[in-house]
Short mmCIF file of C-alpha atoms in Angstrom, two decimals:
data_model
loop_
_atom_site.label_atom_id
_atom_site.label_comp_id
_atom_site.label_asym_id
_atom_site.label_seq_id
_atom_site.Cartn_x
_atom_site.Cartn_y
_atom_site.Cartn_z
CA MET A 1 0.02 -0.05 -0.04
CA ALA A 2 1.45 3.41 -0.60
CA PRO A 3 1.32 5.42 2.44
CA ALA A 4 -1.26 7.73 1.21
CA GLU A 5 -3.85 5.18 0.27
CA VAL A 6 -5.54 4.44 3.12
CA MET A 7 -9.21 4.64 1.21
CA THR A 8 -10.58 2.64 -1.15
CA PHE A 9 -12.45 4.88 -3.77
CA ASP A 10 -14.08 3.63 -6.99
CA THR A 11 -11.83 3.73 -9.86
CA GLU A 12 -12.95 6.72 -11.60
CA LEU A 13 -13.21 8.96 -8.37
CA SER A 14 -9.64 7.59 -7.15
CA GLN A 15 -7.82 8.09 -10.74
CA CYS A 16 -9.83 12.02 -10.31
CA ILE A 17 -8.27 12.45 -7.06
CA GLU A 18 -4.76 11.17 -9.17
CA ASP A 19 -4.93 13.75 -11.39
CA CYS A 20 -6.10 16.45 -9.67
CA LEU A 21 -3.47 16.42 -7.00
CA ALA A 22 -0.65 15.77 -9.85
CA CYS A 23 -2.06 18.51 -11.84
CA GLN A 24 -1.92 20.89 -8.90
CA ARG A 25 1.92 20.21 -7.96
CA VAL A 26 2.85 20.55 -11.82
CA CYS A 27 1.29 24.03 -12.17
CA LEU A 28 3.01 25.25 -8.81
CA GLU A 29 6.53 23.40 -10.29
CA THR A 30 5.81 25.42 -13.54
CA LEU A 31 4.96 28.43 -12.19
CA THR A 32 8.16 28.32 -10.67
CA TYR A 33 10.23 27.30 -13.57
CA CYS A 34 7.84 30.50 -15.28
CA LEU A 35 8.87 33.09 -12.80
CA GLY A 36 12.58 32.07 -13.06
CA LYS A 37 12.59 32.06 -16.41
CA GLY A 38 10.64 35.56 -17.19
CA GLY A 39 9.62 37.07 -20.43
CA ARG A 40 6.77 35.55 -22.42
CA HIS A 41 6.75 32.49 -19.46
CA ALA A 42 5.97 35.09 -17.22
CA GLU A 43 3.08 36.95 -18.47
CA ALA A 44 0.58 38.28 -15.85
CA LYS A 45 -2.18 36.00 -17.39
CA HIS A 46 -0.33 33.06 -17.75
CA LEU A 47 0.72 32.84 -14.35
CA ARG A 48 -2.30 33.81 -12.98
CA LEU A 49 -3.69 30.99 -15.25
CA LEU A 50 -0.84 28.70 -13.22
CA MET A 51 -2.21 29.81 -9.92
CA ASP A 52 -5.54 29.39 -10.62
CA CYS A 53 -5.06 26.02 -11.81
CA ALA A 54 -3.26 25.08 -8.83
CA GLU A 55 -5.54 26.30 -5.96
CA ILE A 56 -9.30 24.70 -8.07
CA CYS A 57 -7.12 21.41 -8.03
CA GLN A 58 -6.35 21.41 -4.78
CA THR A 59 -9.90 22.09 -3.51
CA SER A 60 -11.29 19.66 -6.24
CA ALA A 61 -9.08 16.94 -4.78
CA ASN A 62 -9.61 17.93 -1.31
CA PHE A 63 -13.67 17.77 -1.70
CA MET A 64 -13.26 14.27 -3.35
CA LEU A 65 -10.85 13.45 -0.30
CA ARG A 66 -13.64 14.56 2.46
CA GLY A 67 -15.73 12.47 0.27
CA SER A 68 -18.06 15.50 -0.29
CA GLU A 69 -21.55 15.09 -2.19
CA LEU A 70 -20.74 18.15 -3.77
CA HIS A 71 -17.55 17.31 -5.77
CA SER A 72 -19.16 17.58 -9.29
CA ARG A 73 -19.56 21.27 -8.58
CA THR A 74 -15.79 22.12 -7.95
CA CYS A 75 -14.80 19.35 -10.39
CA PHE A 76 -16.67 20.90 -13.13
CA ALA A 77 -14.66 24.32 -12.17
CA CYS A 78 -11.68 22.79 -12.66
CA SER A 79 -12.37 21.34 -15.91
CA GLU A 80 -12.67 24.64 -17.26
CA VAL A 81 -9.58 25.97 -15.43
CA CYS A 82 -7.66 23.02 -16.74
CA GLY A 83 -8.65 23.44 -20.01
CA ARG A 84 -7.35 27.00 -20.32
CA CYS A 85 -4.63 26.36 -18.32
CA ALA A 86 -3.78 23.46 -21.02
CA GLU A 87 -3.71 26.03 -23.71
CA SER A 88 -1.87 28.37 -21.84
CA CYS A 89 0.75 25.85 -21.53
CA ALA A 90 0.54 24.39 -25.03
CA ARG A 91 1.06 27.87 -26.94
CA LEU A 92 4.66 28.24 -25.43
CA GLY A 93 6.13 25.86 -27.36
CA GLU A 94 7.93 22.90 -27.31
CA ASP A 95 9.80 23.39 -23.50
CA ARG A 96 9.77 20.57 -21.86
CA LEU A 97 8.64 21.37 -18.51
CA LEU A 98 5.34 23.58 -20.37
CA LYS A 99 4.41 20.29 -22.29
CA ALA A 100 4.32 18.32 -19.48
CA CYS A 101 2.08 20.66 -17.45
CA ALA A 102 -0.04 20.67 -20.74
CA ASP A 103 -0.49 17.38 -20.87
CA MET A 104 -1.06 16.96 -17.30
CA CYS A 105 -3.53 19.67 -17.37
CA ALA A 106 -5.27 18.48 -20.25
CA ARG A 107 -5.88 14.70 -18.71
CA CYS A 108 -7.18 16.47 -15.72
CA SER A 109 -9.36 18.94 -17.16
CA GLU A 110 -10.75 15.36 -19.29
CA SER A 111 -11.32 13.42 -15.77
CA CYS A 112 -12.20 16.45 -13.69
CA TRP A 113 -15.32 16.84 -17.27
CA ARG A 114 -16.27 13.19 -16.24
CA MET A 115 -16.10 13.48 -12.50
CA GLY A 116 -18.43 16.69 -13.49
CA GLY A 117 -21.41 14.99 -14.93
CA GLY A 118 -20.32 16.96 -17.83
CA VAL A 119 -22.35 19.55 -16.73
CA MET A 120 -22.62 22.23 -19.31
CA PRO A 121 -23.24 25.92 -18.91
CA GLN A 122 -26.09 27.04 -19.95
CA THR A 123 -27.33 30.54 -19.18
CA PRO A 124 -29.94 33.45 -20.77
CA ASN A 125 -27.04 35.03 -22.22
CA PRO A 126 -26.36 34.08 -25.42
CA GLU A 127 -22.92 34.75 -25.67
CA ALA A 128 -22.21 32.51 -23.34
CA ALA A 129 -24.46 29.82 -24.18
CA GLN A 130 -22.93 29.98 -27.42
CA ARG A 131 -19.54 29.56 -25.74
CA ALA A 132 -21.21 26.77 -24.09
CA ALA A 133 -22.39 25.12 -27.52
CA ASN A 134 -19.29 24.99 -28.79
CA LEU A 135 -17.58 22.97 -26.03
CA PRO A 136 -16.99 19.62 -26.87
CA ALA A 137 -19.45 17.18 -25.45
CA MET B 1 -9.32 53.52 3.44
CA ALA B 2 -9.56 50.10 4.97
CA PRO B 3 -6.07 48.42 5.31
CA ALA B 4 -7.46 45.49 3.08
CA GLU B 5 -8.89 47.16 0.69
CA VAL B 6 -6.17 48.31 -1.74
CA MET B 7 -8.08 48.36 -5.15
CA THR B 8 -10.88 49.09 -6.97
CA PHE B 9 -13.55 46.23 -8.27
CA ASP B 10 -16.73 46.77 -9.21
CA THR B 11 -19.31 47.23 -6.75
CA GLU B 12 -21.07 43.34 -7.45
CA LEU B 13 -17.53 42.22 -7.76
CA SER B 14 -15.98 43.87 -4.50
CA GLN B 15 -19.46 42.66 -2.81
CA CYS B 16 -19.08 39.32 -3.74
CA ILE B 17 -15.30 39.21 -2.69
CA GLU B 18 -16.32 40.54 0.83
CA ASP B 19 -19.73 37.81 0.85
CA CYS B 20 -16.74 35.08 0.35
CA LEU B 21 -14.34 36.12 2.80
CA ALA B 22 -17.16 36.82 5.23
CA CYS B 23 -18.73 33.41 4.62
CA GLN B 24 -15.09 31.59 4.63
CA ARG B 25 -14.80 32.88 8.07
CA VAL B 26 -17.90 32.38 9.86
CA CYS B 27 -17.88 28.44 8.20
CA LEU B 28 -14.69 27.70 10.05
CA GLU B 29 -16.05 29.50 13.45
CA THR B 30 -19.53 27.90 13.42
CA LEU B 31 -17.15 24.53 12.64
CA THR B 32 -15.64 25.27 15.56
CA TYR B 33 -18.44 25.78 17.81
CA CYS B 34 -20.16 22.55 16.26
CA LEU B 35 -17.14 20.32 17.34
CA GLY B 36 -17.29 21.70 20.55
CA LYS B 37 -20.68 21.19 21.03
CA GLY B 38 -21.16 17.70 19.98
CA GLY B 39 -24.43 15.83 18.75
CA ARG B 40 -26.46 16.61 16.06
CA HIS B 41 -24.16 19.94 15.75
CA ALA B 42 -21.04 17.74 14.78
CA GLU B 43 -22.85 15.21 12.65
CA ALA B 44 -20.45 14.64 9.53
CA LYS B 45 -22.77 15.53 6.75
CA HIS B 46 -22.96 19.31 8.52
CA LEU B 47 -19.28 19.29 9.40
CA ARG B 48 -18.14 18.41 6.10
CA LEU B 49 -20.43 21.07 4.75
CA LEU B 50 -18.75 23.42 7.30
CA MET B 51 -15.41 22.44 5.75
CA ASP B 52 -16.36 22.51 2.25
CA CYS B 53 -18.30 26.18 1.67
CA ALA B 54 -15.04 27.59 3.81
CA GLU B 55 -13.04 25.78 1.49
CA ILE B 56 -15.18 26.86 -1.78
CA CYS B 57 -15.66 30.66 -0.69
CA GLN B 58 -11.83 30.70 0.17
CA THR B 59 -10.77 29.59 -3.58
CA SER B 60 -13.79 31.70 -4.61
CA ALA B 61 -12.33 35.06 -3.25
CA ASN B 62 -9.30 33.95 -4.18
CA PHE B 63 -9.87 33.89 -7.84
CA MET B 64 -11.48 37.71 -7.72
CA LEU B 65 -8.88 38.60 -5.71
CA ARG B 66 -6.34 37.61 -8.55
CA GLY B 67 -8.18 39.36 -11.24
CA SER B 68 -9.02 35.95 -12.38
CA GLU B 69 -11.20 36.03 -15.74
CA LEU B 70 -12.36 32.37 -14.57
CA HIS B 71 -14.45 33.79 -11.17
CA SER B 72 -17.65 32.61 -12.90
CA ARG B 73 -16.45 29.32 -12.50
CA THR B 74 -15.38 29.52 -8.69
CA CYS B 75 -18.51 31.36 -8.21
CA PHE B 76 -21.01 28.72 -9.64
CA ALA B 77 -19.49 26.23 -7.65
CA CYS B 78 -19.35 28.36 -4.63
CA SER B 79 -23.16 29.24 -5.28
CA GLU B 80 -24.39 25.59 -4.86
CA VAL B 81 -22.08 24.88 -1.32
CA CYS B 82 -23.27 28.23 0.38
CA GLY B 83 -26.91 27.07 -0.69
CA ARG B 84 -26.66 23.74 0.84
CA CYS B 85 -24.71 24.42 4.04
CA ALA B 86 -27.02 27.35 4.53
CA GLU B 87 -30.06 25.09 4.43
CA SER B 88 -27.85 22.41 7.02
CA CYS B 89 -27.33 25.37 8.99
CA ALA B 90 -30.88 26.63 9.20
CA ARG B 91 -31.99 22.74 9.73
CA LEU B 92 -29.68 23.09 13.68
CA GLY B 93 -32.58 25.26 13.94
CA GLU B 94 -32.80 28.70 16.79
CA ASP B 95 -28.92 28.86 17.84
CA ARG B 96 -27.65 32.40 17.50
CA LEU B 97 -24.40 31.06 15.79
CA LEU B 98 -26.10 28.81 13.27
CA LYS B 99 -28.34 31.34 12.09
CA ALA B 100 -25.69 33.67 11.31
CA CYS B 101 -23.79 31.10 9.74
CA ALA B 102 -27.19 30.24 7.71
CA ASP B 103 -27.92 33.83 6.48
CA MET B 104 -24.42 34.51 5.58
CA CYS B 105 -24.16 31.53 3.69
CA ALA B 106 -27.07 32.75 1.74
CA ARG B 107 -26.15 35.59 1.30
CA CYS B 108 -23.30 34.77 -0.18
CA SER B 109 -24.90 32.03 -2.57
CA GLU B 110 -26.95 34.76 -4.09
CA SER B 111 -23.92 37.12 -4.24
CA CYS B 112 -22.27 34.12 -6.28
CA TRP B 113 -24.81 33.09 -8.22
CA ARG B 114 -25.04 36.86 -9.64
CA MET B 115 -21.66 36.39 -10.38
CA GLY B 116 -21.36 33.29 -11.90
CA GLY B 117 -23.44 34.43 -14.44
CA GLY B 118 -27.07 32.18 -13.54
CA VAL B 119 -24.98 29.31 -14.76
CA MET B 120 -27.29 26.82 -15.00
CA PRO B 121 -26.04 22.76 -14.47
CA GLN B 122 -27.37 21.09 -18.01
CA THR B 123 -26.44 17.22 -18.51
CA PRO B 124 -27.42 14.36 -20.81
CA ASN B 125 -28.00 12.51 -17.40
CA PRO B 126 -31.91 12.76 -16.56
CA GLU B 127 -31.69 12.40 -12.71
CA ALA B 128 -29.25 15.19 -13.04
CA ALA B 129 -31.29 17.24 -14.58
CA GLN B 130 -33.85 16.54 -13.00
CA ARG B 131 -32.04 18.06 -10.04
CA ALA B 132 -30.96 20.95 -11.96
CA ALA B 133 -34.85 21.56 -12.87
CA ASN B 134 -35.85 21.18 -9.13
CA LEU B 135 -32.83 24.15 -8.25
CA PRO B 136 -34.91 27.78 -8.06
CA ALA B 137 -33.91 29.73 -10.90
CA MET C 1 -22.69 42.09 14.76
CA ALA C 2 -20.52 42.11 11.75
CA PRO C 3 -22.15 38.92 9.16
CA ALA C 4 -18.13 37.33 10.04
CA GLU C 5 -17.68 37.43 13.92
CA VAL C 6 -20.21 34.85 15.05
CA MET C 7 -17.83 33.80 17.88
CA THR C 8 -15.71 35.51 20.71
CA PHE C 9 -12.15 35.63 20.89
CA ASP C 10 -9.83 37.05 23.20
CA THR C 11 -9.20 40.52 22.05
CA GLU C 12 -5.29 39.72 20.97
CA LEU C 13 -6.26 36.87 19.21
CA SER C 14 -9.49 38.26 17.44
CA GLN C 15 -6.86 41.16 16.28
CA CYS C 16 -4.46 38.87 14.95
CA ILE C 17 -7.28 36.94 12.93
CA GLU C 18 -8.22 40.31 11.62
CA ASP C 19 -4.75 41.24 10.64
CA CYS C 20 -4.49 38.07 8.69
CA LEU C 21 -7.07 37.71 7.04
CA ALA C 22 -6.37 41.49 6.30
CA CYS C 23 -3.32 40.79 4.93
CA GLN C 24 -3.85 37.75 3.17
CA ARG C 25 -6.55 39.78 1.19
CA VAL C 26 -3.98 42.62 -0.12
CA CYS C 27 -1.18 40.75 -0.12
CA LEU C 28 -3.40 39.05 -3.59
CA GLU C 29 -4.51 42.10 -4.29
CA THR C 30 -1.04 43.80 -4.41
CA LEU C 31 0.26 40.40 -6.44
CA THR C 32 -2.74 41.24 -9.15
CA TYR C 33 -1.68 44.78 -9.34
CA CYS C 34 1.84 43.81 -9.64
CA LEU C 35 1.70 41.29 -12.24
CA GLY C 36 -0.39 44.16 -14.38
CA LYS C 37 2.36 46.16 -13.93
CA GLY C 38 5.67 43.84 -14.75
CA GLY C 39 9.18 45.44 -14.64
CA ARG C 40 10.25 45.54 -11.23
CA HIS C 41 6.74 44.67 -9.23
CA ALA C 42 7.01 41.03 -11.45
CA GLU C 43 10.26 40.05 -10.27
CA ALA C 44 10.17 36.31 -9.15
CA LYS C 45 10.87 36.80 -5.77
CA HIS C 46 8.37 39.62 -5.08
CA LEU C 47 5.66 37.78 -6.46
CA ARG C 48 6.82 34.58 -4.63
CA LEU C 49 6.84 36.40 -1.60
CA LEU C 50 3.46 37.70 -2.22
CA MET C 51 1.80 34.28 -2.53
CA ASP C 52 3.67 32.97 0.11
CA CYS C 53 2.63 35.66 2.17
CA ALA C 54 -1.08 35.08 1.02
CA GLU C 55 -0.91 31.43 2.09
CA ILE C 56 1.00 31.64 5.27
CA CYS C 57 -1.64 34.04 6.35
CA GLN C 58 -4.82 32.14 5.22
CA THR C 59 -3.43 29.13 6.88
CA SER C 60 -2.66 31.06 9.73
CA ALA C 61 -5.92 32.71 10.28
CA ASN C 62 -7.63 29.39 9.89
CA PHE C 63 -5.85 27.86 12.38
CA MET C 64 -6.83 30.31 15.24
CA LEU C 65 -10.84 30.06 13.70
CA ARG C 66 -10.75 26.43 13.74
CA GLY C 67 -9.56 27.47 17.57
CA SER C 68 -6.19 25.36 17.07
CA GLU C 69 -3.80 24.95 20.34
CA LEU C 70 -1.40 24.76 17.55
CA HIS C 71 -1.67 28.32 15.94
CA SER C 72 1.33 29.55 17.81
CA ARG C 73 3.49 27.81 15.44
CA THR C 74 1.54 28.88 12.14
CA CYS C 75 1.71 32.60 13.49
CA PHE C 76 5.46 32.41 14.20
CA ALA C 77 5.83 31.20 10.78
CA CYS C 78 3.06 33.69 9.26
CA SER C 79 5.47 36.68 11.36
CA GLU C 80 9.02 36.11 9.46
CA VAL C 81 6.77 35.69 6.00
CA CYS C 82 5.26 38.78 6.70
CA GLY C 83 8.33 41.04 8.00
CA ARG C 84 9.86 39.81 4.80
CA CYS C 85 7.19 40.25 2.58
CA ALA C 86 6.47 43.54 4.27
CA GLU C 87 10.56 44.92 3.43
CA SER C 88 9.90 43.83 -0.39
CA CYS C 89 7.06 46.25 -1.13
CA ALA C 90 8.71 48.57 0.80
CA ARG C 91 11.43 48.48 -1.53
CA LEU C 92 9.39 48.93 -4.26
CA GLY C 93 8.70 52.91 -3.08
CA GLU C 94 6.13 55.07 -2.80
CA ASP C 95 3.59 53.59 -4.68
CA ARG C 96 0.41 53.96 -3.11
CA LEU C 97 -0.65 50.22 -3.25
CA LEU C 98 2.86 48.95 -2.39
CA LYS C 99 2.96 50.92 0.71
CA ALA C 100 -0.58 49.89 1.81
CA CYS C 101 0.25 46.08 1.53
CA ALA C 102 3.70 47.21 3.33
CA ASP C 103 2.12 48.52 6.09
CA MET C 104 -0.21 45.69 6.50
CA CYS C 105 2.38 42.99 5.81
CA ALA C 106 4.32 44.76 8.83
CA ARG C 107 1.32 45.38 11.27
CA CYS C 108 0.48 41.39 10.71
CA SER C 109 3.89 40.49 10.94
CA GLU C 110 4.06 42.01 14.39
CA SER C 111 0.85 40.67 15.59
CA CYS C 112 1.49 37.07 14.42
CA TRP C 113 4.83 37.96 16.84
CA ARG C 114 2.96 38.26 19.79
CA MET C 115 0.41 35.36 18.80
CA GLY C 116 3.61 33.34 18.17
CA GLY C 117 4.78 34.16 21.58
CA GLY C 118 8.00 35.30 20.25
CA VAL C 119 8.18 31.78 19.99
CA MET C 120 11.63 30.34 20.47
CA PRO C 121 11.02 26.29 20.10
CA GLN C 122 13.49 24.69 22.30
CA THR C 123 14.24 21.04 22.27
CA PRO C 124 15.68 18.54 24.59
CA ASN C 125 17.42 16.77 21.21
CA PRO C 126 21.30 18.02 21.01
CA GLU C 127 21.64 16.82 17.80
CA ALA C 128 18.70 19.02 16.74
CA ALA C 129 20.17 22.03 19.29
CA GLN C 130 23.39 21.99 17.14
CA ARG C 131 22.42 22.04 13.47
CA ALA C 132 19.71 24.59 14.50
CA ALA C 133 23.63 26.97 16.19
CA ASN C 134 24.86 26.00 13.08
CA LEU C 135 22.69 27.74 10.50
CA PRO C 136 23.23 31.27 9.72
CA ALA C 137 22.49 34.10 11.36
CA MET D 1 8.66 10.73 -15.81
CA ALA D 2 5.40 10.52 -13.40
CA PRO D 3 3.00 13.36 -14.78
CA ALA D 4 3.93 15.38 -11.54
CA GLU D 5 7.63 15.65 -11.39
CA VAL D 6 8.56 18.18 -13.70
CA MET D 7 11.48 19.83 -11.83
CA THR D 8 14.13 18.36 -10.47
CA PHE D 9 15.09 19.21 -6.71
CA ASP D 10 17.27 17.77 -4.62
CA THR D 11 16.64 14.79 -2.80
CA GLU D 12 16.18 15.81 0.64
CA LEU D 13 13.59 18.52 -0.31
CA SER D 14 11.77 16.82 -2.86
CA GLN D 15 11.19 13.42 -0.27
CA CYS D 16 9.92 16.27 1.97
CA ILE D 17 7.69 17.50 -0.63
CA GLU D 18 6.47 14.05 -1.25
CA ASP D 19 5.81 13.38 1.96
CA CYS D 20 3.57 16.70 2.92
CA LEU D 21 1.53 15.81 -0.30
CA ALA D 22 1.79 11.65 0.88
CA CYS D 23 0.41 12.97 4.19
CA GLN D 24 -1.90 15.85 3.58
CA ARG D 25 -3.82 13.27 1.78
CA VAL D 26 -3.62 10.40 4.57
CA CYS D 27 -5.20 13.25 6.98
CA LEU D 28 -7.97 14.26 4.95
CA GLU D 29 -8.88 10.68 4.20
CA THR D 30 -8.92 9.95 7.60
CA LEU D 31 -10.84 12.84 8.76
CA THR D 32 -13.45 11.65 6.30
CA TYR D 33 -13.15 7.91 7.75
CA CYS D 34 -13.61 9.19 11.67
CA LEU D 35 -16.38 11.57 10.55
CA GLY D 36 -18.09 8.52 9.71
CA LYS D 37 -16.83 6.02 12.53
CA GLY D 38 -17.93 8.83 14.93
CA GLY D 39 -17.14 8.19 18.97
CA ARG D 40 -13.83 8.65 20.03
CA HIS D 41 -12.51 8.95 16.20
CA ALA D 42 -15.16 12.18 16.14
CA GLU D 43 -13.66 14.01 19.01
CA ALA D 44 -13.35 17.59 18.47
CA LYS D 45 -9.73 17.53 19.37
CA HIS D 46 -8.47 14.30 16.73
CA LEU D 47 -10.88 16.02 14.09
CA ARG D 48 -9.02 19.50 14.55
CA LEU D 49 -5.23 17.68 14.67
CA LEU D 50 -6.49 16.26 11.35
CA MET D 51 -7.27 19.70 9.80
CA ASP D 52 -4.60 21.31 10.86
CA CYS D 53 -2.26 18.56 9.45
CA ALA D 54 -3.61 19.08 6.52
CA GLU D 55 -3.40 22.67 5.83
CA ILE D 56 -0.20 22.58 7.51
CA CYS D 57 1.40 19.87 5.04
CA GLN D 58 -0.47 21.81 2.24
CA THR D 59 1.24 25.09 2.85
CA SER D 60 4.48 23.66 3.41
CA ALA D 61 4.62 21.56 0.13
CA ASN D 62 3.31 25.03 -1.60
CA PHE D 63 6.38 26.95 -0.25
CA MET D 64 8.68 24.31 -1.26
CA LEU D 65 7.02 23.58 -4.37
CA ARG D 66 7.53 27.41 -5.36
CA GLY D 67 10.81 27.62 -4.43
CA SER D 68 10.09 29.55 -1.51
CA GLU D 69 13.25 30.44 0.15
CA LEU D 70 11.11 30.23 3.77
CA HIS D 71 9.58 27.19 2.97
CA SER D 72 12.26 26.26 6.28
CA ARG D 73 9.43 28.18 8.76
CA THR D 74 6.48 26.65 6.86
CA CYS D 75 8.20 23.23 7.33
CA PHE D 76 9.19 23.64 11.09
CA ALA D 77 5.70 24.33 11.91
CA CYS D 78 4.15 20.99 10.06
CA SER D 79 6.77 19.53 11.47
CA GLU D 80 5.03 19.95 14.94
CA VAL D 81 1.82 19.55 13.53
CA CYS D 82 2.50 16.71 12.26
CA GLY D 83 4.34 15.36 15.49
CA ARG D 84 0.81 15.96 17.66
CA CYS D 85 -1.21 14.45 14.82
CA ALA D 86 0.82 11.40 14.57
CA GLU D 87 0.50 11.15 18.54
CA SER D 88 -3.55 11.49 18.47
CA CYS D 89 -3.46 8.58 15.41
CA ALA D 90 -1.19 6.27 17.31
CA ARG D 91 -3.91 6.92 20.66
CA LEU D 92 -6.61 5.28 18.59
CA GLY D 93 -5.42 1.98 18.47
CA GLU D 94 -5.15 -0.19 16.17
CA ASP D 95 -6.85 0.69 13.44
CA ARG D 96 -5.43 0.30 9.54
CA LEU D 97 -6.24 3.39 8.24
CA LEU D 98 -5.44 5.70 11.80
CA LYS D 99 -2.34 3.39 11.95
CA ALA D 100 -1.21 4.51 8.65
CA CYS D 101 -2.08 8.20 9.01
CA ALA D 102 -0.19 7.98 12.41
CA ASP D 103 2.82 6.65 10.13
CA MET D 104 2.61 8.60 7.25
CA CYS D 105 2.34 11.72 9.96
CA ALA D 106 5.48 10.73 12.07
CA ARG D 107 7.35 10.27 8.72
CA CYS D 108 6.55 13.93 7.42
CA SER D 109 7.20 15.34 10.82
CA GLU D 110 10.80 14.04 10.46
CA SER D 111 11.09 15.05 7.18
CA CYS D 112 10.06 18.33 7.65
CA TRP D 113 12.33 18.87 10.80
CA ARG D 114 15.34 18.09 8.88
CA MET D 115 14.01 20.45 6.43
CA GLY D 116 13.24 22.95 8.97
CA GLY D 117 16.79 22.86 9.92
CA GLY D 118 15.81 22.15 13.93
CA VAL D 119 14.91 26.10 13.09
CA MET D 120 15.83 27.59 16.64
CA PRO D 121 14.66 30.98 15.39
CA GLN D 122 17.24 33.38 17.19
CA THR D 123 16.34 37.18 17.12
CA PRO D 124 18.77 40.09 17.61
CA ASN D 125 15.83 41.71 19.65
CA PRO D 126 15.96 41.56 22.93
CA GLU D 127 12.73 42.00 24.33
CA ALA D 128 11.40 39.17 21.72
CA ALA D 129 14.48 36.51 23.35
CA GLN D 130 12.93 38.13 26.82
CA ARG D 131 9.72 37.24 26.15
CA ALA D 132 10.39 34.13 24.60
CA ALA D 133 12.55 33.00 27.97
CA ASN D 134 9.92 33.98 29.74
CA LEU D 135 7.43 30.57 27.81
CA PRO D 136 7.16 27.76 29.73
CA ALA D 137 9.26 25.31 28.41
#
């Protein structure tokens, strides 16, 4: 038994917890890396997304670890933030660390999307509705 | 100028930040109180909701304070968690502290709902869709 | 009664909670401001201190709000981080926001120092004491 | 490469990060378990320690992941909280989950203690030194 796994969750939930924890970690590591590198890597929007992603991943993992019945809500928010963070990292190109972060964010986004029940935002606001319609199923 | 207010946000955003921070705080205070009181106050489900609510309020406030463009997502999750926590506190009756917590959670839920754009969950899963349909507008 | 104050703490503890919460907030607001401003304001070391300070203030406030008997430990760590963050903000000069952040950090540092008991953890473990003695002043 | 490890830290730091993350996780899992079990497992003091431990482990890991030069302070606080949490879990006896949590907390406490340098913060400020000297051992 790995030291950090004392409980048994169902497989999908368990995978989502792993993904959120791994994503939180890689986002903070990438933040440290980008701060040190400066330039395009340290643009406000990118750094903010890394902070956002690390924080919602942590919150989302904590909801699942606490066995909260409301974890689908935090997972859904997490899915969207991870998706944006993945794009932001991917745009920075071929850098090995950024690529690892983009991959992990994309994986976590997918994992949280399933856990969030594929909840899809709908709103009387037609612009937002359009954006939602354009989201992958 | 209050020491903690160095930036100017628009009124509604600013109010939502205040509400999240106040709600986070009252939930932790109520958690402490309920832990000490035991019995119905310390039932697992209620304590978990207080922890959930404190954490998502913190995350939601932090997204807004960082100026994140994704704050509507965390606000939306926060709105739902606050709503549930308000109910859980209200069910515990006439206790002054619980009542203050229920009121603050309800206020924060409303505030976050507006900030989240009144996003309403929709899903191909009919059970979840039904639950969503039963939510107040 | 302010909505977020449902419990009565002793005056000094209560003030320390206020200071930590206000400091957490101003640090995140200043982080947002500095990210937007760029240049010296967005140097890695400064941004990292703002993130560190916001996080330990939050943790420290949460320990006190939970009534944890170990809050002196988190307050002590908080005191040092706030002190460094105050210096970092003060070095950036006459900017109104940075100055407000420096002031709040200095106040919180002092408040946490008192709450941490001016802790000088002592240990019967001679090995650890030796390691400590070998640290740079 | 594991998905969450994009940076290279020195061995001891890296191990401490792993231990904090694993300890944060096991504390939340144990909290969930204890909430469900009730009775002695759900006593206020024990639940609070699990919450304290999870939170300071998270903060401590985040400081290290951000490359903060102040991580020795959060590690030192973490070491003490983990030590207390280990005792609290161990007292609950032979339960497999509690035992795993106690072991992880003890390991993390030791790891953070080394990382905190067995810190004995010293200050040139004679007033603070005096206050410290007056503290109970």
